[in-house]
Amino acid sequence: MAPTAEDRTDGGLTHIDARGRARMVDVSAKAVTRRVAEARCTVHTVADVRGVLADPPGDGDLIEAARVAGVLAAKKTASLIPLCHPLLVDRVTVDLVPDDHRVRVVAVADITERTGVEMEALTACATAALVLVQAFLAVDPAASVDDLTLWHKSGGRSGTWQRTDGPDGGPASAAGGPASAASGLGTAASGSGRGRT
């Protein structure tokens, strides 16, 4: 059933009830629909990104390690974020676009379920970025993950939502679908499974 006035705070938050208690949202009355979410962030560093990626010190292929870590993290989101529902994720892709001193990360998750997959996309994006930060810290302790945000979502009662501008001042995503900025990277890693340990 949908959250009642007693369940919601005055600000409309659904994961905190009117008495300030944390709660998992009841999604049993929602329709099962296909839902897609895209998240993005950027890893910034003074390190020579292309040089590190070409000759990583003991870390193997960092891009692939980050990609697979992001997919795995998406599947474990409910174990990391306690009020998330354990979900059977249909697909997760993580794309990483390296530049001289930054790497852009784009994660897309989709699902056929009663609730959205935004947190899975955000978790995938953040985790992939942190794998890169771990590698860069040896040469740049100030390496950072910036602008982690939801860029696009579709499906469910609220329909489609998309950022109209991003930190760079340009469009968040091409009209009609997510993950357009990473299309030049080739095949993305993908995975599916329940968000349980």
PDB file of C-alpha atoms in Angstrom:
ATOM      1  CA  MET A   1       0.000   0.000   0.000  1.00  0.00           C
ATOM      2  CA  ALA A   2       1.068   3.555  -0.603  1.00  0.00           C
ATOM      3  CA  PRO A   3       2.563   5.592   2.266  1.00  0.00           C
ATOM      4  CA  THR A   4      -0.103   7.383   4.330  1.00  0.00           C
ATOM      5  CA  ALA A   5       0.071  10.812   5.923  1.00  0.00           C
ATOM      6  CA  GLU A   6       1.186   9.069   9.102  1.00  0.00           C
ATOM      7  CA  ASP A   7       4.005   7.386   7.176  1.00  0.00           C
ATOM      8  CA  ARG A   8       5.358  10.527   5.521  1.00  0.00           C
ATOM      9  CA  THR A   9       7.217  13.428   7.054  1.00  0.00           C
ATOM     10  CA  ASP A  10       6.043  16.970   6.335  1.00  0.00           C
ATOM     11  CA  GLY A  11       8.772  17.162   3.691  1.00  0.00           C
ATOM     12  CA  GLY A  12       7.389  14.156   1.843  1.00  0.00           C
ATOM     13  CA  LEU A  13      10.223  11.766   2.750  1.00  0.00           C
ATOM     14  CA  THR A  14       9.027   8.191   2.418  1.00  0.00           C
ATOM     15  CA  HIS A  15      11.850   6.433   4.287  1.00  0.00           C
ATOM     16  CA  ILE A  16      11.202   8.345   7.529  1.00  0.00           C
ATOM     17  CA  ASP A  17       7.775   8.282   9.177  1.00  0.00           C
ATOM     18  CA  ALA A  18       6.022  11.199  10.897  1.00  0.00           C
ATOM     19  CA  ARG A  19       7.634  10.219  14.204  1.00  0.00           C
ATOM     20  CA  GLY A  20      11.133  10.306  12.726  1.00  0.00           C
ATOM     21  CA  ARG A  21      11.620   6.552  12.542  1.00  0.00           C
ATOM     22  CA  ALA A  22      13.415   4.896   9.649  1.00  0.00           C
ATOM     23  CA  ARG A  23      11.173   2.643   7.579  1.00  0.00           C
ATOM     24  CA  MET A  24      11.276   0.527   4.453  1.00  0.00           C
ATOM     25  CA  VAL A  25       8.634   1.672   1.972  1.00  0.00           C
ATOM     26  CA  ASP A  26       5.819  -0.795   1.281  1.00  0.00           C
ATOM     27  CA  VAL A  27       5.807  -1.277  -2.506  1.00  0.00           C
ATOM     28  CA  SER A  28       3.334  -4.170  -2.646  1.00  0.00           C
ATOM     29  CA  ALA A  29       0.583  -2.091  -4.278  1.00  0.00           C
ATOM     30  CA  LYS A  30       2.828  -0.702  -7.024  1.00  0.00           C
ATOM     31  CA  ALA A  31       2.708  -2.004 -10.576  1.00  0.00           C
ATOM     32  CA  VAL A  32       5.572  -4.086 -11.929  1.00  0.00           C
ATOM     33  CA  THR A  33       7.137  -2.064 -14.750  1.00  0.00           C
ATOM     34  CA  ARG A  34      10.485  -1.767 -16.504  1.00  0.00           C
ATOM     35  CA  ARG A  35      12.573   0.837 -14.731  1.00  0.00           C
ATOM     36  CA  VAL A  36      15.913   2.300 -15.820  1.00  0.00           C
ATOM     37  CA  ALA A  37      18.310   4.588 -13.979  1.00  0.00           C
ATOM     38  CA  GLU A  38      21.575   6.242 -14.982  1.00  0.00           C
ATOM     39  CA  ALA A  39      24.112   7.719 -12.565  1.00  0.00           C
ATOM     40  CA  ARG A  40      27.330   9.594 -13.260  1.00  0.00           C
ATOM     41  CA  CYS A  41      30.361  10.935 -11.465  1.00  0.00           C
ATOM     42  CA  THR A  42      33.890  12.078 -12.237  1.00  0.00           C
ATOM     43  CA  VAL A  43      37.180  11.041 -10.637  1.00  0.00           C
ATOM     44  CA  HIS A  44      39.642  13.945 -10.558  1.00  0.00           C
ATOM     45  CA  THR A  45      43.361  13.592  -9.936  1.00  0.00           C
ATOM     46  CA  VAL A  46      46.645  15.355 -10.656  1.00  0.00           C
ATOM     47  CA  ALA A  47      48.053  11.970 -11.657  1.00  0.00           C
ATOM     48  CA  ASP A  48      48.674  11.180 -15.293  1.00  0.00           C
ATOM     49  CA  VAL A  49      45.565   9.067 -15.794  1.00  0.00           C
ATOM     50  CA  ARG A  50      46.531   7.690 -19.169  1.00  0.00           C
ATOM     51  CA  GLY A  51      49.990   6.797 -17.872  1.00  0.00           C
ATOM     52  CA  VAL A  52      48.634   5.029 -14.784  1.00  0.00           C
ATOM     53  CA  LEU A  53      46.104   3.104 -16.847  1.00  0.00           C
ATOM     54  CA  ALA A  54      48.784   2.093 -19.350  1.00  0.00           C
ATOM     55  CA  ASP A  55      51.139   0.828 -16.629  1.00  0.00           C
ATOM     56  CA  PRO A  56      49.217   0.305 -13.375  1.00  0.00           C
ATOM     57  CA  PRO A  57      51.514  -0.507 -10.427  1.00  0.00           C
ATOM     58  CA  GLY A  58      50.365  -3.965  -9.371  1.00  0.00           C
ATOM     59  CA  ASP A  59      46.655  -3.372  -9.958  1.00  0.00           C
ATOM     60  CA  GLY A  60      46.245  -5.029 -13.354  1.00  0.00           C
ATOM     61  CA  ASP A  61      43.668  -3.535 -15.699  1.00  0.00           C
ATOM     62  CA  LEU A  62      42.171  -0.772 -13.566  1.00  0.00           C
ATOM     63  CA  ILE A  63      39.331   0.058 -15.932  1.00  0.00           C
ATOM     64  CA  GLU A  64      38.101  -3.534 -15.968  1.00  0.00           C
ATOM     65  CA  ALA A  65      38.582  -3.905 -12.216  1.00  0.00           C
ATOM     66  CA  ALA A  66      36.499  -0.763 -11.647  1.00  0.00           C
ATOM     67  CA  ARG A  67      33.848  -1.890 -14.114  1.00  0.00           C
ATOM     68  CA  VAL A  68      33.368  -5.297 -12.504  1.00  0.00           C
ATOM     69  CA  ALA A  69      33.405  -3.798  -8.997  1.00  0.00           C
ATOM     70  CA  GLY A  70      30.621  -1.435 -10.016  1.00  0.00           C
ATOM     71  CA  VAL A  71      28.471  -4.275 -11.349  1.00  0.00           C
ATOM     72  CA  LEU A  72      29.029  -6.315  -8.187  1.00  0.00           C
ATOM     73  CA  ALA A  73      28.203  -3.349  -5.958  1.00  0.00           C
ATOM     74  CA  ALA A  74      24.922  -2.731  -7.789  1.00  0.00           C
ATOM     75  CA  LYS A  75      23.862  -6.294  -7.027  1.00  0.00           C
ATOM     76  CA  LYS A  76      24.671  -5.794  -3.335  1.00  0.00           C
ATOM     77  CA  THR A  77      23.026  -2.402  -2.884  1.00  0.00           C
ATOM     78  CA  ALA A  78      20.429  -3.645  -0.386  1.00  0.00           C
ATOM     79  CA  SER A  79      23.253  -4.967   1.808  1.00  0.00           C
ATOM     80  CA  LEU A  80      24.982  -1.571   1.789  1.00  0.00           C
ATOM     81  CA  ILE A  81      21.989   0.798   1.956  1.00  0.00           C
ATOM     82  CA  PRO A  82      19.759  -0.648   4.689  1.00  0.00           C
ATOM     83  CA  LEU A  83      16.358   0.700   3.585  1.00  0.00           C
ATOM     84  CA  CYS A  84      16.713  -0.446  -0.037  1.00  0.00           C
ATOM     85  CA  HIS A  85      14.722  -3.437  -1.233  1.00  0.00           C
ATOM     86  CA  PRO A  86      16.668  -6.522  -2.384  1.00  0.00           C
ATOM     87  CA  LEU A  87      16.118  -6.473  -6.147  1.00  0.00           C
ATOM     88  CA  LEU A  88      16.590  -8.865  -9.044  1.00  0.00           C
ATOM     89  CA  VAL A  89      18.538  -6.573 -11.349  1.00  0.00           C
ATOM     90  CA  ASP A  90      18.071  -7.321 -15.055  1.00  0.00           C
ATOM     91  CA  ARG A  91      21.164  -5.495 -16.304  1.00  0.00           C
ATOM     92  CA  VAL A  92      23.985  -3.282 -15.068  1.00  0.00           C
ATOM     93  CA  THR A  93      26.533  -1.527 -17.271  1.00  0.00           C
ATOM     94  CA  VAL A  94      29.449   0.578 -16.109  1.00  0.00           C
ATOM     95  CA  ASP A  95      31.434   2.682 -18.587  1.00  0.00           C
ATOM     96  CA  LEU A  96      34.575   4.642 -17.785  1.00  0.00           C
ATOM     97  CA  VAL A  97      35.969   7.405 -20.023  1.00  0.00           C
ATOM     98  CA  PRO A  98      39.585   8.345 -19.146  1.00  0.00           C
ATOM     99  CA  ASP A  99      41.057  11.748 -19.870  1.00  0.00           C
ATOM    100  CA  ASP A 100      44.393  13.323 -18.893  1.00  0.00           C
ATOM    101  CA  HIS A 101      43.492  14.063 -15.271  1.00  0.00           C
ATOM    102  CA  ARG A 102      40.005  12.671 -14.835  1.00  0.00           C
ATOM    103  CA  VAL A 103      37.848   9.639 -15.506  1.00  0.00           C
ATOM    104  CA  ARG A 104      34.135   9.982 -16.162  1.00  0.00           C
ATOM    105  CA  VAL A 105      32.027   7.113 -14.856  1.00  0.00           C
ATOM    106  CA  VAL A 106      28.543   6.253 -16.178  1.00  0.00           C
ATOM    107  CA  ALA A 107      26.474   3.453 -14.642  1.00  0.00           C
ATOM    108  CA  VAL A 108      23.103   2.256 -15.935  1.00  0.00           C
ATOM    109  CA  ALA A 109      20.852  -0.262 -14.214  1.00  0.00           C
ATOM    110  CA  ASP A 110      17.516  -1.605 -15.345  1.00  0.00           C
ATOM    111  CA  ILE A 111      14.956  -3.849 -13.754  1.00  0.00           C
ATOM    112  CA  THR A 112      11.396  -5.106 -14.074  1.00  0.00           C
ATOM    113  CA  GLU A 113      10.028  -4.525 -10.599  1.00  0.00           C
ATOM    114  CA  ARG A 114       7.712  -2.572  -8.272  1.00  0.00           C
ATOM    115  CA  THR A 115      10.387  -0.109  -7.215  1.00  0.00           C
ATOM    116  CA  GLY A 116      13.098   1.932  -8.873  1.00  0.00           C
ATOM    117  CA  VAL A 117      16.733   1.084  -9.473  1.00  0.00           C
ATOM    118  CA  GLU A 118      18.253   4.513  -8.843  1.00  0.00           C
ATOM    119  CA  MET A 119      20.284   3.451  -5.820  1.00  0.00           C
ATOM    120  CA  GLU A 120      21.727   0.498  -7.702  1.00  0.00           C
ATOM    121  CA  ALA A 121      22.978   2.818 -10.461  1.00  0.00           C
ATOM    122  CA  LEU A 122      24.414   5.279  -7.936  1.00  0.00           C
ATOM    123  CA  THR A 123      26.106   2.517  -5.946  1.00  0.00           C
ATOM    124  CA  ALA A 124      27.653   1.043  -9.092  1.00  0.00           C
ATOM    125  CA  CYS A 125      28.942   4.451 -10.153  1.00  0.00           C
ATOM    126  CA  ALA A 126      30.427   5.316  -6.755  1.00  0.00           C
ATOM    127  CA  THR A 127      32.102   1.946  -6.294  1.00  0.00           C
ATOM    128  CA  ALA A 128      33.704   1.949  -9.733  1.00  0.00           C
ATOM    129  CA  ALA A 129      35.050   5.431  -9.026  1.00  0.00           C
ATOM    130  CA  LEU A 130      36.491   4.381  -5.661  1.00  0.00           C
ATOM    131  CA  VAL A 131      38.460   1.559  -7.267  1.00  0.00           C
ATOM    132  CA  LEU A 132      40.189   4.192  -9.394  1.00  0.00           C
ATOM    133  CA  VAL A 133      40.746   6.507  -6.421  1.00  0.00           C
ATOM    134  CA  GLN A 134      42.430   3.664  -4.541  1.00  0.00           C
ATOM    135  CA  ALA A 135      44.924   3.287  -7.397  1.00  0.00           C
ATOM    136  CA  PHE A 136      45.546   7.029  -7.759  1.00  0.00           C
ATOM    137  CA  LEU A 137      46.109   7.647  -4.022  1.00  0.00           C
ATOM    138  CA  ALA A 138      49.687   6.397  -4.234  1.00  0.00           C
ATOM    139  CA  VAL A 139      50.612   9.362  -6.409  1.00  0.00           C
ATOM    140  CA  ASP A 140      47.820  11.789  -5.501  1.00  0.00           C
ATOM    141  CA  PRO A 141      46.342  11.728  -1.972  1.00  0.00           C
ATOM    142  CA  ALA A 142      43.894  14.443  -3.079  1.00  0.00           C
ATOM    143  CA  ALA A 143      42.248  12.280  -5.769  1.00  0.00           C
ATOM    144  CA  SER A 144      38.491  12.759  -5.465  1.00  0.00           C
ATOM    145  CA  VAL A 145      35.089  11.545  -6.600  1.00  0.00           C
ATOM    146  CA  ASP A 146      33.001  14.534  -7.668  1.00  0.00           C
ATOM    147  CA  ASP A 147      29.453  15.229  -8.852  1.00  0.00           C
ATOM    148  CA  LEU A 148      27.972  11.802  -8.083  1.00  0.00           C
ATOM    149  CA  THR A 149      24.371  12.205  -9.144  1.00  0.00           C
ATOM    150  CA  LEU A 150      21.345  10.621 -10.757  1.00  0.00           C
ATOM    151  CA  TRP A 151      21.120  11.696 -14.398  1.00  0.00           C
ATOM    152  CA  HIS A 152      18.120   9.836 -15.755  1.00  0.00           C
ATOM    153  CA  LYS A 153      15.307   7.597 -14.566  1.00  0.00           C
ATOM    154  CA  SER A 154      12.286   6.082 -16.265  1.00  0.00           C
ATOM    155  CA  GLY A 155       9.426   3.743 -15.441  1.00  0.00           C
ATOM    156  CA  GLY A 156       7.037   3.515 -12.542  1.00  0.00           C
ATOM    157  CA  ARG A 157       4.335   5.894 -11.416  1.00  0.00           C
ATOM    158  CA  SER A 158       6.526   8.996 -11.644  1.00  0.00           C
ATOM    159  CA  GLY A 159       7.500   8.291 -15.258  1.00  0.00           C
ATOM    160  CA  THR A 160      10.638   9.730 -16.860  1.00  0.00           C
ATOM    161  CA  TRP A 161      12.919  12.264 -15.202  1.00  0.00           C
ATOM    162  CA  GLN A 162      16.151  13.638 -16.598  1.00  0.00           C
ATOM    163  CA  ARG A 163      18.653  16.272 -15.573  1.00  0.00           C
ATOM    164  CA  THR A 164      18.578  19.147 -18.015  1.00  0.00           C
ATOM    165  CA  ASP A 165      22.073  20.314 -17.165  1.00  0.00           C
ATOM    166  CA  GLY A 166      25.129  18.860 -15.534  1.00  0.00           C
ATOM    167  CA  PRO A 167      28.278  20.112 -13.806  1.00  0.00           C
ATOM    168  CA  ASP A 168      29.842  20.772 -17.216  1.00  0.00           C
ATOM    169  CA  GLY A 169      26.904  22.962 -18.231  1.00  0.00           C
ATOM    170  CA  GLY A 170      25.843  20.587 -20.998  1.00  0.00           C
ATOM    171  CA  PRO A 171      23.024  18.085 -21.266  1.00  0.00           C
ATOM    172  CA  ALA A 172      23.076  15.291 -18.731  1.00  0.00           C
ATOM    173  CA  SER A 173      22.159  12.630 -21.261  1.00  0.00           C
ATOM    174  CA  ALA A 174      21.005  12.463 -24.831  1.00  0.00           C
ATOM    175  CA  ALA A 175      17.249  12.565 -25.315  1.00  0.00           C
ATOM    176  CA  GLY A 176      15.659   9.173 -25.507  1.00  0.00           C
ATOM    177  CA  GLY A 177      17.944   7.178 -23.277  1.00  0.00           C
ATOM    178  CA  PRO A 178      20.787   7.001 -20.775  1.00  0.00           C
ATOM    179  CA  ALA A 179      24.497   6.338 -21.059  1.00  0.00           C
ATOM    180  CA  SER A 180      25.049   8.228 -24.294  1.00  0.00           C
ATOM    181  CA  ALA A 181      28.304   9.836 -23.150  1.00  0.00           C
ATOM    182  CA  ALA A 182      30.050   6.498 -22.780  1.00  0.00           C
ATOM    183  CA  SER A 183      29.069   5.035 -26.135  1.00  0.00           C
ATOM    184  CA  GLY A 184      32.604   5.245 -27.485  1.00  0.00           C
ATOM    185  CA  LEU A 185      34.039   2.854 -24.924  1.00  0.00           C
ATOM    186  CA  GLY A 186      32.871  -0.362 -26.507  1.00  0.00           C
ATOM    187  CA  THR A 187      31.244  -3.275 -24.710  1.00  0.00           C
ATOM    188  CA  ALA A 188      30.420  -2.698 -21.057  1.00  0.00           C
ATOM    189  CA  ALA A 189      30.573  -5.320 -18.368  1.00  0.00           C
ATOM    190  CA  SER A 190      27.151  -6.476 -17.282  1.00  0.00           C
ATOM    191  CA  GLY A 191      25.684  -8.655 -14.594  1.00  0.00           C
ATOM    192  CA  SER A 192      22.494  -9.646 -12.888  1.00  0.00           C
ATOM    193  CA  GLY A 193      21.486 -11.087  -9.565  1.00  0.00           C
ATOM    194  CA  ARG A 194      19.826 -10.374  -6.250  1.00  0.00           C
ATOM    195  CA  GLY A 195      21.055  -7.539  -4.074  1.00  0.00           C
ATOM    196  CA  ARG A 196      21.767  -9.935  -1.203  1.00  0.00           C
ATOM    197  CA  THR A 197      24.941 -11.203   0.379  1.00  0.00           C
TER     198      THR A 197
END
